[in-house]
Short mmCIF file of C-alpha atoms in Angstrom, two decimals:
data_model
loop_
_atom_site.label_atom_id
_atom_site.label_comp_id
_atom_site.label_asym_id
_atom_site.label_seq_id
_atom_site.Cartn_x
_atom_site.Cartn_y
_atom_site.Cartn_z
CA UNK A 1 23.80 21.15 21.07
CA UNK A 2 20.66 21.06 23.85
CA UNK A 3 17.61 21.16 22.77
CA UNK A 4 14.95 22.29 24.75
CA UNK A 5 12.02 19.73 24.57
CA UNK A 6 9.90 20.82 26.83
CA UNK A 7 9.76 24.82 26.30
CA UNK A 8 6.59 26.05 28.19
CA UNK A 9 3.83 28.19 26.82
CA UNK A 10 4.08 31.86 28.12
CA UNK A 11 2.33 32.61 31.59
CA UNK A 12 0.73 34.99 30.12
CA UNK A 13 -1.56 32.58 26.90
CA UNK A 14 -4.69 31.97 29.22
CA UNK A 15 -5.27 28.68 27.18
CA UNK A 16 -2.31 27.57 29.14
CA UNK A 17 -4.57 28.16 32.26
CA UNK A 18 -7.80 26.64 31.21
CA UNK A 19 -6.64 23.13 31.49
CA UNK A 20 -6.79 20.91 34.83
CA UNK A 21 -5.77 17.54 35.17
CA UNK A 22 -5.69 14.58 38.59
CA UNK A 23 -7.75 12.12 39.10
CA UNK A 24 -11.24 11.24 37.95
CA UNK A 25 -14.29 8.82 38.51
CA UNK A 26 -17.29 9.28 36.56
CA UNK A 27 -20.70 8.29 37.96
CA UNK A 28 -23.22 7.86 35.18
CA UNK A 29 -26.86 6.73 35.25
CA UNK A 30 -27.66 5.00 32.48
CA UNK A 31 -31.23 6.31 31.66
CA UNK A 32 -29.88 9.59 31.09
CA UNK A 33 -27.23 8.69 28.89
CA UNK A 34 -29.62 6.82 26.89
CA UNK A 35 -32.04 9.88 26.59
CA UNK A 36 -29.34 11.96 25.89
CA UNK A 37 -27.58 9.51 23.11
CA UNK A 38 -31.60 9.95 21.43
CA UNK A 39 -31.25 13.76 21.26
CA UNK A 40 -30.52 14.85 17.52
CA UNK A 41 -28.41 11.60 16.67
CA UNK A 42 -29.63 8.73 13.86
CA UNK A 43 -30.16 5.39 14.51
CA UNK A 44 -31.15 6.05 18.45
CA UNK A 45 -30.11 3.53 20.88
CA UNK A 46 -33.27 1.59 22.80
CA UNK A 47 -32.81 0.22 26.17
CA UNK A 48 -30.17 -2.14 25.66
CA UNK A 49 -26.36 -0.68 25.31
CA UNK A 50 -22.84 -1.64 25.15
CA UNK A 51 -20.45 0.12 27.57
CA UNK A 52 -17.39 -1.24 25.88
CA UNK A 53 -16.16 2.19 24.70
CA UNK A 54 -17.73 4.10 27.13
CA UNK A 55 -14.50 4.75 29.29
CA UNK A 56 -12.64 5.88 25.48
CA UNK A 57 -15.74 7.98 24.61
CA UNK A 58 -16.11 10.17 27.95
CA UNK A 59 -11.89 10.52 28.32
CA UNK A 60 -12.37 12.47 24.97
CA UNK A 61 -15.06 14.58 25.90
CA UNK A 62 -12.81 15.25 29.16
CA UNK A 63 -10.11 16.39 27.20
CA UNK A 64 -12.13 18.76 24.93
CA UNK A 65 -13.07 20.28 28.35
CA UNK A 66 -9.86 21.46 29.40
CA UNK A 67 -9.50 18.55 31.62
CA UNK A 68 -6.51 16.51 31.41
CA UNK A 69 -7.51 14.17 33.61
CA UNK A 70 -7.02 9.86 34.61
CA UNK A 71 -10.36 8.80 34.28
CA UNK A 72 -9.92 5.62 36.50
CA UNK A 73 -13.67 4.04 37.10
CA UNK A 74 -17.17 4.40 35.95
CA UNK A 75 -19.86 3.74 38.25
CA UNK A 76 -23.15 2.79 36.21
CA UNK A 77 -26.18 3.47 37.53
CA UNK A 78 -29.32 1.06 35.91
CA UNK A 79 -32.24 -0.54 37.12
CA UNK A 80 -31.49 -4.11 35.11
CA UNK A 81 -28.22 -5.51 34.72
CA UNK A 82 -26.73 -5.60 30.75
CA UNK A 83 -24.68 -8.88 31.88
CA UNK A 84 -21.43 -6.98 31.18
CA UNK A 85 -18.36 -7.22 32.73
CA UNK A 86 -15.73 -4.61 32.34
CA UNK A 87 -12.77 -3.03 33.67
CA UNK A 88 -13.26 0.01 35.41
CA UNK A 89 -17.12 0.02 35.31
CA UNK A 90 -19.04 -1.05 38.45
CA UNK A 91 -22.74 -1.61 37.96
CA UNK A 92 -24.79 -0.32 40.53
CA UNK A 93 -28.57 -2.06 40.72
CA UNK A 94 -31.25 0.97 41.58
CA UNK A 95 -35.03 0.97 41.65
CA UNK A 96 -36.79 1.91 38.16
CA UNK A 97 -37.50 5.46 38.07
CA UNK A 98 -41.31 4.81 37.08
CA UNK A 99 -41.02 3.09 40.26
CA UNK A 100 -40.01 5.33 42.67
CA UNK A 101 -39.32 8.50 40.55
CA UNK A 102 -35.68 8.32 40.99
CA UNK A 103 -35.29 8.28 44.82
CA UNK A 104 -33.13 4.98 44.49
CA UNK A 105 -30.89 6.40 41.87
CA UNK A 106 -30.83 9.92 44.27
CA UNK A 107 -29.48 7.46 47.12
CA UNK A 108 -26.87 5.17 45.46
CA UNK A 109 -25.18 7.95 43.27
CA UNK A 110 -25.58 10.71 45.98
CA UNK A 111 -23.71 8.56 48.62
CA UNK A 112 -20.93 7.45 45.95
CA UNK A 113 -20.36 11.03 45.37
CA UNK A 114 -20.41 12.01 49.28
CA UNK A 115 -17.58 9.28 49.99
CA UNK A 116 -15.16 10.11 47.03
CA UNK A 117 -15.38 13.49 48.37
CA UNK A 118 -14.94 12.79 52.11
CA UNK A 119 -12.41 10.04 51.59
CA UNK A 120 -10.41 12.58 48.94
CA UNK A 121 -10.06 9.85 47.15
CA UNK A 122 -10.33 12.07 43.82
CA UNK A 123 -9.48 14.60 42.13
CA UNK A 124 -12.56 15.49 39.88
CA UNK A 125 -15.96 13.65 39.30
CA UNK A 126 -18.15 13.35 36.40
CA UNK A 127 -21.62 13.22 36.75
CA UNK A 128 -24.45 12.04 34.16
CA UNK A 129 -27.82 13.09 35.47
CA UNK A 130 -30.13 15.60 34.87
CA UNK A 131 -31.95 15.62 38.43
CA UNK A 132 -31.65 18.94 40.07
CA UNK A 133 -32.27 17.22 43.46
CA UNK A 134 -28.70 16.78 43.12
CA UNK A 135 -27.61 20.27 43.41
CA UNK A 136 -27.43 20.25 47.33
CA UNK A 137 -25.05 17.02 47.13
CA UNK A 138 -23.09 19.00 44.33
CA UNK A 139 -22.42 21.90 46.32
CA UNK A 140 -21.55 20.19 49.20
CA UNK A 141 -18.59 17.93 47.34
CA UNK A 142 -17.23 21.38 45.72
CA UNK A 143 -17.18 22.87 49.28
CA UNK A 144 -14.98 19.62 50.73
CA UNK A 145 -12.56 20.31 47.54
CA UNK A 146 -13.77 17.88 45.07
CA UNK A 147 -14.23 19.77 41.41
CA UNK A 148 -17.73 18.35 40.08
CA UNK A 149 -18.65 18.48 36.18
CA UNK A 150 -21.27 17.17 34.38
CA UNK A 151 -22.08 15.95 31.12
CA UNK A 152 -24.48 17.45 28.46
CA UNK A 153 -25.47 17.48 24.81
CA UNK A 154 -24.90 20.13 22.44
CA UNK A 155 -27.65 21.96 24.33
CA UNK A 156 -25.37 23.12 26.99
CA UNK A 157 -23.61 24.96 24.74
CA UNK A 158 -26.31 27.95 24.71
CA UNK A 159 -27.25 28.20 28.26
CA UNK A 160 -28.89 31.68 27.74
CA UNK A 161 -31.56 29.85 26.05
CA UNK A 162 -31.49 26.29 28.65
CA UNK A 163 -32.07 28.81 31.04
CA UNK A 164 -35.66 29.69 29.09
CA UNK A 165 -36.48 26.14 27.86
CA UNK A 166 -35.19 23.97 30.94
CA UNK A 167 -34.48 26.49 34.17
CA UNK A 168 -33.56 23.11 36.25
CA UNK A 169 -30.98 21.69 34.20
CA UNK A 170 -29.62 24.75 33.66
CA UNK A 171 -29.83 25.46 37.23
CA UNK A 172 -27.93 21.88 37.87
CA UNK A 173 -25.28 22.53 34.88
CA UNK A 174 -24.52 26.11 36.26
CA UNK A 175 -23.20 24.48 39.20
CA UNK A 176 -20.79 22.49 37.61
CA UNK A 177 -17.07 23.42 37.57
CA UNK A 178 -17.26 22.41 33.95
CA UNK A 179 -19.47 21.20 31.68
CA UNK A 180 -18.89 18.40 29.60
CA UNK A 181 -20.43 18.03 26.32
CA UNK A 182 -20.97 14.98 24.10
CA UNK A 183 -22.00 14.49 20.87
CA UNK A 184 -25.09 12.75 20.43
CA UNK A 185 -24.21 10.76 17.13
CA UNK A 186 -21.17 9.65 18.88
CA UNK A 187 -22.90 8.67 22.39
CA UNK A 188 -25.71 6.51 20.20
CA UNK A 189 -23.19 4.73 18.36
CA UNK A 190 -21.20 3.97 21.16
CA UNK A 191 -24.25 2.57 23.03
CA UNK A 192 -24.97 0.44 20.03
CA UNK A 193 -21.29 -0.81 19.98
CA UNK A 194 -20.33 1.22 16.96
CA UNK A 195 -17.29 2.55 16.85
CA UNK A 196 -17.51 6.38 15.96
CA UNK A 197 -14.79 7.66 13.30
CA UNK A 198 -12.49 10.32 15.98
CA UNK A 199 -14.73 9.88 18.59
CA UNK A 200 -17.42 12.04 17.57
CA UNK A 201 -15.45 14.14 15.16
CA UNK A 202 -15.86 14.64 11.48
CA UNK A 203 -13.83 12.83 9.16
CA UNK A 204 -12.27 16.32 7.76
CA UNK A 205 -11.55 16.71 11.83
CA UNK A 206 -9.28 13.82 11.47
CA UNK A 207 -7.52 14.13 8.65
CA UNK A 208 -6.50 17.80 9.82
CA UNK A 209 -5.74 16.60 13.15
CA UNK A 210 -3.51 13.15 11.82
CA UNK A 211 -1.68 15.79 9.54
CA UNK A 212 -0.85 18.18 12.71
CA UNK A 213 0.38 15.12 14.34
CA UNK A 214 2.46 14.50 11.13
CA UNK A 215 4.28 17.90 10.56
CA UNK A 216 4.83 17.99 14.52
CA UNK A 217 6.43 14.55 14.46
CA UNK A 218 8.30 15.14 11.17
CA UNK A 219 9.63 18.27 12.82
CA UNK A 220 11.15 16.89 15.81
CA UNK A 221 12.29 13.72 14.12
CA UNK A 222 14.53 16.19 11.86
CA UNK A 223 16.08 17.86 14.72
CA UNK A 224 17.48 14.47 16.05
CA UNK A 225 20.60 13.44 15.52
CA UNK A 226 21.18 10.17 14.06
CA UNK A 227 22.44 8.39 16.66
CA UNK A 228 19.39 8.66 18.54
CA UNK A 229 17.18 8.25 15.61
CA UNK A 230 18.86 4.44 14.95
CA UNK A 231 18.29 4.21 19.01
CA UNK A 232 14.77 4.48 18.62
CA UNK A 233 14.46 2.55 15.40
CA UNK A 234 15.88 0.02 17.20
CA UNK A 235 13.65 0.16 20.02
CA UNK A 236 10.32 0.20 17.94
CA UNK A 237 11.56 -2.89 16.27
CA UNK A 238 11.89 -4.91 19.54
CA UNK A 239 8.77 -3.07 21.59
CA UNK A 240 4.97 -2.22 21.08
CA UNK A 241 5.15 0.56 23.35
CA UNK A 242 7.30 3.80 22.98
CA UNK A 243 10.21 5.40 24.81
CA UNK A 244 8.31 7.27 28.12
CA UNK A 245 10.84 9.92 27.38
CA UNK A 246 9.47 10.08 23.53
CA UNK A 247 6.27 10.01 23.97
CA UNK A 248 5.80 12.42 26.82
CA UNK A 249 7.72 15.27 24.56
CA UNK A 250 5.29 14.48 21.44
CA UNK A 251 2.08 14.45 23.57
CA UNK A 252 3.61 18.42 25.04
CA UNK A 253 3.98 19.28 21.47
CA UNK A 254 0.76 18.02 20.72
CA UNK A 255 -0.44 19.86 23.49
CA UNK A 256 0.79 23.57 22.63
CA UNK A 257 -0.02 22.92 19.05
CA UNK A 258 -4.07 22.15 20.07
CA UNK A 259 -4.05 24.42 23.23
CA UNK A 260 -5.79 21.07 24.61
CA UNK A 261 -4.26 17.40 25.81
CA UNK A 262 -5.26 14.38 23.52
CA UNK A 263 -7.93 11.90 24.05
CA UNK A 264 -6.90 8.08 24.38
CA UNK A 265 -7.74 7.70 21.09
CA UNK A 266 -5.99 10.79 19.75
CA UNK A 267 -2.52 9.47 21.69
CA UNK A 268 -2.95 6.45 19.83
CA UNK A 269 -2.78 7.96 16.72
CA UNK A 270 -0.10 9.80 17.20
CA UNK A 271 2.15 6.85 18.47
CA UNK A 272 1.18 5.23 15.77
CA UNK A 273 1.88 8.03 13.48
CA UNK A 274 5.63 8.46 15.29
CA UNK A 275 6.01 4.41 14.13
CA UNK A 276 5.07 5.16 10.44
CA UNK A 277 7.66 8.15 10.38
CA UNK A 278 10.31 6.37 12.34
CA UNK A 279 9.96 3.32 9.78
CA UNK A 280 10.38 5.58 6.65
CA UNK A 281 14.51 5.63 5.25
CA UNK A 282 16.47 8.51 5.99
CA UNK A 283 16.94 10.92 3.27
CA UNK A 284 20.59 9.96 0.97
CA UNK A 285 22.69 12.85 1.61
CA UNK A 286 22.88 15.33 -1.34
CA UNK A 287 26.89 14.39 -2.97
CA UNK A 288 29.39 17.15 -2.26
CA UNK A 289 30.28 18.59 -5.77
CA UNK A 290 34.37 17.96 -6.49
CA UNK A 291 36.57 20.64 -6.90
CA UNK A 292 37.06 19.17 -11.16
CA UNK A 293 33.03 19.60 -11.30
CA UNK A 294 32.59 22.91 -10.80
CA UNK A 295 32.88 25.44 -13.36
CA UNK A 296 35.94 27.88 -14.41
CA UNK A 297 36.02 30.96 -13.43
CA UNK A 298 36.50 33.09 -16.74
#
């Protein structure tokens, strides 16, 4: 029998539209992510951070965005260097803003954002700043093609009342093609080299979202034959990684079942939920009653 494993959503669920995906590069300076990690959340960060989950941390905000997207390189923006070095993140040195009130940092990030949108060598950009002198440089990479987000806190969420409290980072968020929100609690720990439970979700966020993952996976593991299912027990005894074909139709599942695509974190878990159902026996089969068992008729 075929089965279909990769039925689409109908054309006409608009959650189906809302998502975008491509290429992405994030350019971030670090004095506003610092600020903004101090908004609301316990335990605030001070001047020295960690950046060792910060590629993990803004892929999952991405993905609660709508936007599907290979987050390939962070650019950091600071005016002292942390002595860090890791992959995909390039430090860029800038003046101190109580220096030159940001003109540096308006230079260096505004020409790394001009050349990944004349090169094309993007699809999307995020941006971490709050400086509306940006808006012109903004505009201009949306008109060459390049879609342009930007990341917020929790704030961004009601810009009717940003637009009273803080007209010029609401005027620099309205621009954006999306925006990107964070959560504070999650951003600070991060910084601090904490490791946030889901990312910045609640704990009753995980447990509802590992026990999607497990009915999903439990429901297409039933519909294989077994055959395939010793295939792949095989192949998760021998491998750390799992079948392309495999995982691509759980993270589609996963996908119509959220009406969203799954952080890096998130996919973890679920391959790692797929190992702890593929390792659990198959059911006995329930014995045939014999033709001597069954009752006479009378």
């Amino acid at each position: 029998m075929k089965r279909d494993y990769f039925s689409q959503g109908s054309p006409s669920d608009p959650r189906f539209g809302e998502h975008r995906s491509g290429t992405c590069m994030a350019l971030i300076d670090g004095r506003f992510l610092i600020w903004m990690a101090q908004q609301g959340a316990v335990g605030t960060t001070g001047e020295s951070v960690n950046r060792q989950g910060l590629l993990s941390l803004l892929s999952h905000a991405l993905s609660h965005a709508g936007l599907d997207v290979d987050l390939r390189r962070i650019y950091w923006y600071s005016d002292r260097s942390d002595g860090l070095i890791i992959d995909d993140q390039i430090v860029r040195l800038v003046q101190s803003h109580d220096a030159d009130g940001g003109s540096s940092l308006l230079r260096s990030l505004g020409h790394d954002l001009k050349q990944l949108a004349d090169h094309h060598a993007c699809d999307h950009v995020l941006v971490a700043s709050d400086d509306e002198r940006f808006l012109a440089t903004i505009d201009e990479a949306q008109l060459s093609g390049l879609s342009v987000h930007l990341l917020a806190d929790e704030s961004a969420r009601n810009m009717t009342q940003m637009v009273r409290t803080d007209p010029g980072w609401a005027r620099l968020l309205s621009q954006a093609d999306r925006r990107v929100v964070v959560n504070s609690q999650a951003l600070a720990d991060m910084l601090q080299g904490k490791l946030p439970i889901g990312m910045g979700l609640a704990v009753e966020d995980v447990e509802e979202l590992r026990q999607s993952m497990l009915e999903v996976i439990t429901a297409w593991w039933a519909d294989e034959p077994e055959d395939l299912r010793e295939d792949l027990r095989d192949a998760l005894q021998v491998s750390r990684g799992i079948p392309q074909e495999v995982d691509r139709q759980l993270l589609l599942r996963m996908r119509q079942r959220l009406a969203r695509a799954l952080s890096l974190p998130e996919k973890k878990m679920l391959r790692e939920t797929l190992r702890t159902v593929v390792a659990q026996p198959s059911p006995e089969p329930a014995a045939t009653p014999q033709t001597e068992d069954l009752p006479q008729a009378k």
